[in-house]
Amino acid sequence: MSEREKTYVEDVNRSIYDIRNGEKDVYRIKKGLTPDIVAEISEKKKDPAWMANFRLQSLQIYNEMEVPDWGPSIEGLNMEDIVTYVKPNTHMSAKWSEVPEDIKDTFEKLGIPQAERKSLAGVGAQYDSELVYHNVREEVAAQGVVYTDMESALNGEYADMVRKHFMKLVPPRDHKFAALHGAVWSGGSFVYVPPGVSVTIPLQSYFRLNAPGAGQFEHTLIIVDEGAYLHFIEGCSAPKYNVANLHAGCVELFVGKNAKLRYSTIENWSKNMYNLNTKRALVEEGGTIEWVSGSFGSHVSYLYPMSVLNGKGARAEFTGITFAGAGQNLDTGTKVVHNAPETTSYINTKSISKDGGISTFRSSVVVKNSAAKSKSAVSCQSLMLDDKSRSDTIPAMDIRTQDADIGHEAKIGRISDEAVFYLMSRGISEEDARAMIVSGFADNVSKELPLEYAVEMNNLIRLEMKGSIG
């Protein structure tokens, strides 16, 4: 038996995500990125005048800015070939029975309605550029919790709240793909949790990109008011095509005084996807943001959720796991800015790379001179399963006060022969020993994820090992 078979770890089984439907778009904008295309999207979305202007200004900024040159190559992404808006052949519904059969079948196979019935307070399901289903439990709505699609929020009674917060945390000038998002965004979720309200069961949005050669640009805006609590889950997947697809969404989270928000993401895009997403949270006094992030898909990822700790005693936790297989270059990590005294951040990440996959972890911790008595701890561990794969750790720390407690540790390694031998000496087969080591490595991150309905994560945790002592 070959050495490769002895040490081979199966790729995450993506067959369930590769189901694809024939294209039955009711509307598909032409390829490329021009003022006319942006204006057409704005007209289709029935934007208010300020948003129509915002889109065109964002496009101008996009055209002025350079593509980042410090991360993985995105040469294979040509915006002239990307369709920025695809409207599926349906309208949004609060009744699952009214969603067209082919779209419903996709989400049924992904376990979304089933998960909703079991354990979710509300679900939004986006298909290509539009939400096709949105529902929230009556008892949650009765608490004053607002959970709706961005377009309804933009044009409804929460219009002023949207205008006050939209792309204020992630302005279009932040980077080129933030500007792109500002120009062509479509779909996404708006959540408002009133003061003191605790949403005890999670809300979930699921984003599904079915159209080849298309982009998805959903915008998620969540405001958790003073003393409130919310757990929000985001899932996303797409079937594999032989053309580039693009995901450039934006997530803006506002965490009020003494409020707490947990934001979990399970991302399993296909390997033709460029995932250039931007996520940011602003945390007020005594508030907490918890990020839980699983990145398993996409060809190239740039993803660094950022926490801005603006009030005394604000807290950020980031727990992440990345799995990079053949043909994947996943550049992930997190950023934290300590702007106020006695703020705390804790970062714990694991990455696994195999079959030539490249996994890069970047962290940026900034402690301003206004953040005395702050604490930050960064821990990142990488496991390479063969000699073809690569793992890099690039931490950055900018500490501007002497009155702070800062720590960083990083470990990069391979499965040790000694550990495998030890387990085998206890009667465990080689393949089981290797599987145990990989699963154990991921365990303290994976247990933070909402496993009960996260199909993607289960696929990762049940890594199949091939081969045994020959």
C-alpha positions as semicolon CSV with decimal commas, in nm:
position;residue;x (nm);y (nm);z (nm)
1;M;0,000;0,000;0,000
2;S;0,135;0,346;-0,089
3;E;0,246;0,595;0,174
4;R;-0,017;0,837;0,042
5;E;-0,300;0,597;0,118
6;K;-0,174;0,542;0,469
7;T;-0,188;0,912;0,551
8;Y;-0,474;1,018;0,328
9;V;-0,758;1,221;0,475
10;E;-1,072;1,232;0,265
11;D;-1,179;1,572;0,141
12;V;-1,496;1,716;0,290
13;N;-1,777;1,543;0,105
14;R;-1,934;1,822;-0,097
15;S;-2,167;1,613;-0,313
16;I;-2,477;1,741;-0,135
17;Y;-2,381;2,101;-0,221
18;D;-2,316;2,025;-0,588
19;I;-2,685;1,978;-0,663
20;R;-2,768;2,245;-0,916
21;N;-3,089;2,357;-1,076
22;G;-3,148;2,453;-1,437
23;E;-3,148;2,827;-1,477
24;K;-3,500;2,960;-1,453
25;D;-3,410;3,320;-1,377
26;V;-3,687;3,569;-1,420
27;Y;-3,421;3,836;-1,470
28;R;-3,045;3,827;-1,520
29;I;-2,850;4,147;-1,568
30;K;-2,577;4,157;-1,834
31;K;-2,217;4,080;-1,738
32;G;-1,976;4,344;-1,623
33;L;-1,976;4,655;-1,410
34;T;-2,084;4,991;-1,553
35;P;-2,287;5,290;-1,423
36;D;-2,578;5,172;-1,640
37;I;-2,571;4,823;-1,484
38;V;-2,558;4,969;-1,132
39;A;-2,844;5,209;-1,211
40;E;-3,045;4,917;-1,349
41;I;-2,995;4,716;-1,029
42;S;-3,103;5,022;-0,830
43;E;-3,417;5,057;-1,040
44;K;-3,502;4,686;-1,005
45;K;-3,459;4,712;-0,628
46;K;-3,679;5,025;-0,610
47;D;-3,406;5,203;-0,414
48;P;-3,474;5,535;-0,243
49;A;-3,282;5,823;-0,402
50;W;-3,005;5,825;-0,139
51;M;-2,928;5,457;-0,203
52;A;-2,926;5,503;-0,581
53;N;-2,666;5,779;-0,535
54;F;-2,472;5,570;-0,281
55;R;-2,440;5,287;-0,534
56;L;-2,300;5,513;-0,807
57;Q;-2,056;5,680;-0,566
58;S;-1,940;5,334;-0,454
59;L;-1,881;5,232;-0,817
60;Q;-1,665;5,541;-0,867
61;I;-1,460;5,449;-0,557
62;Y;-1,428;5,090;-0,685
63;N;-1,287;5,213;-1,015
64;E;-1,033;5,436;-0,834
65;M;-0,899;5,167;-0,597
66;E;-0,634;4,903;-0,659
67;V;-0,675;4,527;-0,616
68;P;-0,496;4,412;-0,295
69;D;-0,144;4,287;-0,370
70;W;-0,055;4,132;-0,032
71;G;-0,274;3,819;-0,026
72;P;-0,359;3,525;-0,255
73;S;-0,380;3,595;-0,626
74;I;-0,725;3,675;-0,764
75;E;-0,605;3,696;-1,126
76;G;-0,868;3,439;-1,227
77;L;-1,146;3,680;-1,127
78;N;-1,255;3,909;-1,410
79;M;-1,542;4,142;-1,324
80;E;-1,623;4,171;-1,695
81;D;-1,737;3,806;-1,677
82;I;-1,938;3,832;-1,354
83;V;-2,315;3,874;-1,348
84;T;-2,386;4,095;-1,046
85;Y;-2,764;4,044;-1,022
86;V;-2,975;3,732;-1,083
87;K;-3,337;3,737;-0,975
88;P;-3,483;3,387;-0,930
89;N;-3,822;3,306;-1,077
90;T;-4,016;3,368;-0,756
91;H;-4,115;3,628;-0,498
92;M;-4,027;3,626;-0,130
93;S;-4,266;3,428;0,086
94;A;-4,321;3,364;0,456
95;K;-4,481;3,030;0,370
96;W;-4,251;2,744;0,279
97;S;-4,526;2,584;0,073
98;E;-4,524;2,884;-0,165
99;V;-4,154;2,856;-0,257
100;P;-4,109;2,699;-0,606
101;E;-4,040;2,324;-0,597
102;D;-3,689;2,330;-0,748
103;I;-3,566;2,596;-0,505
104;K;-3,746;2,432;-0,215
105;D;-3,589;2,098;-0,306
106;T;-3,238;2,252;-0,287
107;F;-3,298;2,390;0,063
108;E;-3,472;2,070;0,176
109;K;-3,161;1,871;0,077
110;L;-2,945;2,115;0,272
111;G;-3,161;2,061;0,580
112;I;-3,281;2,420;0,623
113;P;-3,656;2,379;0,686
114;Q;-3,585;2,076;0,902
115;A;-3,341;2,279;1,109
116;E;-3,593;2,559;1,139
117;R;-3,862;2,326;1,271
118;K;-3,621;2,182;1,526
119;S;-3,423;2,467;1,666
120;L;-3,447;2,806;1,500
121;A;-3,637;3,120;1,595
122;G;-3,640;3,237;1,235
123;V;-3,490;3,165;0,894
124;G;-3,407;3,369;0,588
125;A;-3,315;3,179;0,272
126;Q;-3,144;3,364;-0,012
127;Y;-3,119;3,212;-0,361
128;D;-2,883;3,396;-0,597
129;S;-2,955;3,769;-0,553
130;E;-3,286;3,761;-0,367
131;L;-3,435;3,627;-0,048
132;V;-3,699;3,370;-0,143
133;Y;-3,818;3,283;0,205
134;H;-3,829;3,465;0,536
135;N;-4,007;3,365;0,850
136;V;-3,980;3,443;1,221
137;R;-4,161;3,273;1,507
138;E;-4,459;3,459;1,647
139;E;-4,328;3,452;2,004
140;V;-4,001;3,614;1,889
141;A;-4,180;3,882;1,689
142;A;-4,400;3,945;1,995
143;Q;-4,084;4,045;2,187
144;G;-4,039;4,329;1,939
145;V;-3,757;4,154;1,752
146;V;-3,738;4,262;1,387
147;Y;-3,601;4,009;1,140
148;T;-3,662;4,091;0,776
149;D;-3,487;4,121;0,441
150;M;-3,273;4,428;0,372
151;E;-3,492;4,558;0,090
152;S;-3,804;4,556;0,310
153;A;-3,611;4,732;0,588
154;L;-3,469;4,988;0,343
155;N;-3,813;5,085;0,214
156;G;-4,027;5,022;0,525
157;E;-4,069;5,160;0,876
158;Y;-3,702;5,093;0,963
159;A;-3,573;5,298;0,672
160;D;-3,419;5,566;0,897
161;M;-3,241;5,303;1,108
162;V;-3,098;5,143;0,793
163;R;-2,981;5,475;0,655
164;K;-2,814;5,564;0,987
165;H;-2,614;5,238;0,997
166;F;-2,571;5,114;0,636
167;M;-2,200;5,086;0,545
168;K;-2,099;5,315;0,832
169;L;-1,885;5,040;0,990
170;V;-1,753;4,920;0,653
171;P;-1,743;5,230;0,432
172;P;-1,693;5,183;0,057
173;R;-1,343;5,333;0,085
174;D;-1,238;5,053;0,320
175;H;-1,111;4,844;0,029
176;K;-1,191;4,776;-0,336
177;F;-1,441;4,496;-0,273
178;A;-1,625;4,695;-0,006
179;A;-1,677;4,956;-0,277
180;L;-1,796;4,684;-0,515
181;H;-2,043;4,568;-0,249
182;G;-2,173;4,922;-0,202
183;A;-2,241;4,944;-0,576
184;V;-2,415;4,611;-0,641
185;W;-2,536;4,474;-0,302
186;S;-2,858;4,275;-0,309
187;G;-3,049;4,073;-0,051
188;G;-2,939;3,995;0,302
189;S;-3,097;4,034;0,644
190;F;-3,188;4,314;0,882
191;V;-3,220;4,233;1,254
192;Y;-3,309;4,460;1,543
193;V;-3,328;4,329;1,902
194;P;-3,486;4,582;2,143
195;P;-3,328;4,673;2,481
196;G;-3,328;4,395;2,737
197;V;-3,471;4,129;2,502
198;S;-3,298;3,791;2,502
199;V;-3,361;3,578;2,191
200;T;-3,302;3,236;2,344
201;I;-3,307;3,038;2,017
202;P;-3,097;3,132;1,711
203;L;-3,193;3,315;1,394
204;Q;-3,040;3,185;1,071
205;S;-2,977;3,313;0,721
206;Y;-2,871;3,071;0,448
207;F;-2,718;3,197;0,123
208;R;-2,724;2,974;-0,182
209;L;-2,562;3,076;-0,511
210;N;-2,693;2,857;-0,795
211;A;-2,611;3,059;-1,109
212;P;-2,274;2,998;-1,280
213;G;-2,054;3,304;-1,340
214;A;-2,254;3,509;-1,091
215;G;-2,177;3,707;-0,781
216;Q;-2,361;3,723;-0,450
217;F;-2,348;4,048;-0,257
218;E;-2,584;4,018;0,038
219;H;-2,578;4,277;0,317
220;T;-2,641;4,176;0,678
221;L;-2,715;4,451;0,931
222;I;-2,775;4,352;1,294
223;I;-2,842;4,591;1,583
224;V;-2,855;4,438;1,930
225;D;-2,970;4,711;2,170
226;E;-2,871;4,767;2,532
227;G;-2,874;4,456;2,751
228;A;-3,013;4,233;2,473
229;Y;-2,887;3,893;2,348
230;L;-2,889;3,721;2,008
231;H;-2,727;3,420;1,840
232;F;-2,726;3,459;1,461
233;I;-2,612;3,183;1,225
234;E;-2,504;3,231;0,866
235;G;-2,462;2,939;0,627
236;C;-2,359;2,950;0,263
237;S;-2,285;2,710;-0,022
238;A;-2,282;2,681;-0,400
239;P;-2,250;2,404;-0,662
240;K;-1,920;2,373;-0,846
241;Y;-1,889;2,520;-1,195
242;N;-1,591;2,559;-1,426
243;V;-1,623;2,939;-1,424
244;A;-1,539;3,183;-1,147
245;N;-1,808;3,284;-0,903
246;L;-1,772;3,572;-0,659
247;H;-1,899;3,631;-0,308
248;A;-1,847;3,985;-0,175
249;G;-2,101;4,023;0,103
250;C;-2,086;4,261;0,396
251;V;-2,182;4,210;0,761
252;E;-2,223;4,504;1,001
253;L;-2,294;4,430;1,366
254;F;-2,380;4,692;1,628
255;V;-2,363;4,560;1,986
256;G;-2,510;4,797;2,245
257;K;-2,419;4,860;2,608
258;N;-2,407;4,533;2,807
259;A;-2,551;4,347;2,504
260;K;-2,419;4,020;2,365
261;L;-2,416;3,885;2,010
262;R;-2,284;3,550;1,894
263;Y;-2,234;3,534;1,517
264;S;-2,168;3,185;1,375
265;T;-2,073;3,125;1,014
266;I;-2,043;2,793;0,834
267;E;-1,905;2,865;0,488
268;N;-1,879;2,589;0,231
269;W;-1,856;2,759;-0,105
270;S;-1,741;2,547;-0,399
271;K;-1,383;2,556;-0,523
272;N;-1,449;2,796;-0,809
273;M;-1,556;3,068;-0,562
274;Y;-1,364;3,383;-0,478
275;N;-1,480;3,467;-0,125
276;L;-1,399;3,833;-0,057
277;N;-1,628;3,901;0,235
278;T;-1,610;4,182;0,495
279;K;-1,746;4,151;0,850
280;R;-1,721;4,405;1,131
281;A;-1,867;4,459;1,477
282;L;-1,882;4,775;1,692
283;V;-1,913;4,694;2,063
284;E;-2,022;4,946;2,327
285;E;-1,951;4,952;2,702
286;G;-1,981;4,611;2,868
287;G;-2,093;4,449;2,541
288;T;-1,967;4,120;2,394
289;I;-1,921;3,996;2,038
290;E;-1,849;3,626;1,986
291;W;-1,746;3,516;1,638
292;V;-1,757;3,144;1,554
293;S;-1,626;3,077;1,205
294;G;-1,587;2,763;0,994
295;S;-1,425;2,808;0,649
296;F;-1,414;2,493;0,437
297;G;-1,489;2,599;0,081
298;S;-1,390;2,846;-0,193
299;H;-1,091;2,862;-0,425
300;V;-0,955;3,181;-0,266
301;S;-1,070;3,348;0,057
302;Y;-0,992;3,684;0,210
303;L;-1,185;3,685;0,538
304;Y;-1,097;3,871;0,861
305;P;-1,394;3,953;1,087
306;M;-1,311;4,268;1,282
307;S;-1,417;4,379;1,631
308;V;-1,399;4,744;1,736
309;L;-1,419;4,760;2,116
310;N;-1,548;5,112;2,173
311;G;-1,671;5,109;2,533
312;K;-1,515;5,032;2,871
313;G;-1,518;4,659;2,947
314;A;-1,621;4,558;2,593
315;R;-1,518;4,206;2,495
316;A;-1,448;4,013;2,173
317;E;-1,395;3,641;2,122
318;F;-1,305;3,480;1,792
319;T;-1,308;3,103;1,745
320;G;-1,228;2,977;1,396
321;I;-1,142;2,668;1,197
322;T;-1,019;2,655;0,837
323;F;-0,981;2,348;0,614
324;A;-0,778;2,400;0,293
325;G;-0,763;2,113;0,043
326;A;-0,637;2,080;-0,316
327;G;-0,670;2,401;-0,518
328;Q;-0,756;2,614;-0,215
329;N;-0,575;2,922;-0,086
330;L;-0,759;3,037;0,225
331;D;-0,633;3,358;0,382
332;T;-0,832;3,405;0,700
333;G;-0,802;3,552;1,046
334;T;-0,938;3,836;1,256
335;K;-0,877;4,195;1,363
336;V;-0,944;4,364;1,696
337;V;-0,916;4,731;1,792
338;H;-0,916;4,814;2,164
339;N;-1,038;5,174;2,184
340;A;-1,146;5,182;2,550
341;P;-1,007;5,079;2,892
342;E;-1,048;4,732;3,043
343;T;-1,144;4,577;2,708
344;T;-1,069;4,210;2,640
345;S;-1,011;4,002;2,329
346;Y;-0,944;3,632;2,289
347;I;-0,859;3,470;1,955
348;N;-0,839;3,093;1,911
349;T;-0,798;2,943;1,564
350;K;-0,717;2,605;1,410
351;S;-0,631;2,536;1,048
352;I;-0,590;2,208;0,861
353;S;-0,427;2,185;0,517
354;K;-0,388;1,887;0,284
355;D;-0,321;1,795;-0,081
356;G;-0,130;2,117;-0,149
357;G;-0,388;2,342;0,016
358;I;-0,258;2,673;0,153
359;S;-0,386;2,810;0,481
360;T;-0,275;3,152;0,605
361;F;-0,376;3,299;0,939
362;R;-0,352;3,676;0,984
363;S;-0,432;3,856;1,305
364;S;-0,418;4,224;1,386
365;V;-0,451;4,344;1,746
366;V;-0,441;4,720;1,804
367;V;-0,447;4,855;2,161
368;K;-0,483;5,234;2,162
369;N;-0,334;5,453;2,435
370;S;-0,695;5,508;2,552
371;A;-0,726;5,134;2,633
372;A;-0,540;5,099;2,963
373;K;-0,580;4,773;3,157
374;S;-0,686;4,588;2,841
375;K;-0,610;4,223;2,776
376;S;-0,562;4,025;2,455
377;A;-0,461;3,663;2,394
378;V;-0,403;3,511;2,050
379;S;-0,363;3,136;1,992
380;C;-0,333;2,984;1,645
381;Q;-0,249;2,625;1,563
382;S;-0,198;2,469;1,221
383;L;-0,188;2,104;1,118
384;M;-0,048;1,996;0,781
385;L;-0,141;1,646;0,669
386;D;0,130;1,603;0,403
387;D;0,450;1,760;0,272
388;K;0,273;1,934;-0,020
389;S;0,059;2,161;0,193
390;R;0,146;2,497;0,342
391;S;0,050;2,688;0,652
392;D;0,158;3,042;0,748
393;T;0,091;3,254;1,055
394;I;0,118;3,633;1,021
395;P;0,036;3,805;1,350
396;A;0,051;4,184;1,387
397;M;0,031;4,369;1,718
398;D;0,026;4,745;1,766
399;I;0,028;4,821;2,140
400;R;0,024;5,189;2,233
401;T;-0,010;5,166;2,612
402;Q;0,224;5,003;2,864
403;D;-0,069;4,915;3,089
404;A;-0,193;4,612;2,891
405;D;-0,162;4,233;2,909
406;I;-0,093;4,085;2,566
407;G;-0,009;3,726;2,472
408;H;0,043;3,535;2,146
409;E;0,120;3,172;2,071
410;A;0,139;2,987;1,742
411;K;0,208;2,623;1,662
412;I;0,252;2,470;1,319
413;G;0,313;2,100;1,277
414;R;0,231;1,768;1,117
415;I;0,073;1,456;1,263
416;S;0,355;1,315;1,473
417;D;0,464;0,958;1,413
418;E;0,518;0,925;1,788
419;A;0,155;1,012;1,863
420;V;0,032;0,765;1,600
421;F;0,269;0,495;1,733
422;Y;0,154;0,556;2,091
423;L;-0,214;0,513;1,998
424;M;-0,133;0,206;1,788
425;S;0,051;0,056;2,086
426;R;-0,280;0,080;2,270
427;G;-0,451;-0,135;2,008
428;I;-0,587;0,141;1,782
429;S;-0,540;0,101;1,405
430;E;-0,327;0,353;1,216
431;E;-0,621;0,500;1,027
432;D;-0,824;0,539;1,348
433;A;-0,523;0,690;1,525
434;R;-0,480;0,954;1,253
435;A;-0,854;1,025;1,248
436;M;-0,854;1,068;1,626
437;I;-0,564;1,314;1,611
438;V;-0,731;1,527;1,341
439;S;-1,069;1,523;1,516
440;G;-0,909;1,599;1,852
441;F;-0,719;1,890;1,698
442;A;-1,045;2,043;1,573
443;D;-1,255;1,955;1,875
444;N;-1,239;2,262;2,095
445;V;-1,332;2,480;1,797
446;S;-1,597;2,252;1,652
447;K;-1,785;2,218;1,979
448;E;-1,854;2,593;1,965
449;L;-2,043;2,552;1,638
450;P;-2,418;2,482;1,626
451;L;-2,365;2,119;1,525
452;E;-2,725;2,004;1,555
453;Y;-2,814;2,141;1,213
454;A;-2,476;2,229;1,056
455;V;-2,446;1,971;0,781
456;E;-2,121;2,124;0,660
457;M;-1,947;2,095;0,995
458;N;-2,051;1,734;1,042
459;N;-1,883;1,654;0,711
460;L;-1,559;1,803;0,838
461;I;-1,563;1,640;1,182
462;R;-1,630;1,292;1,043
463;L;-1,310;1,292;0,841
464;E;-1,270;0,954;0,678
465;M;-0,930;0,794;0,688
466;K;-0,815;0,552;0,419
467;G;-0,570;0,272;0,449
468;S;-0,414;0,087;0,736
469;I;-0,091;-0,086;0,815
470;G;-0,014;-0,278;0,498
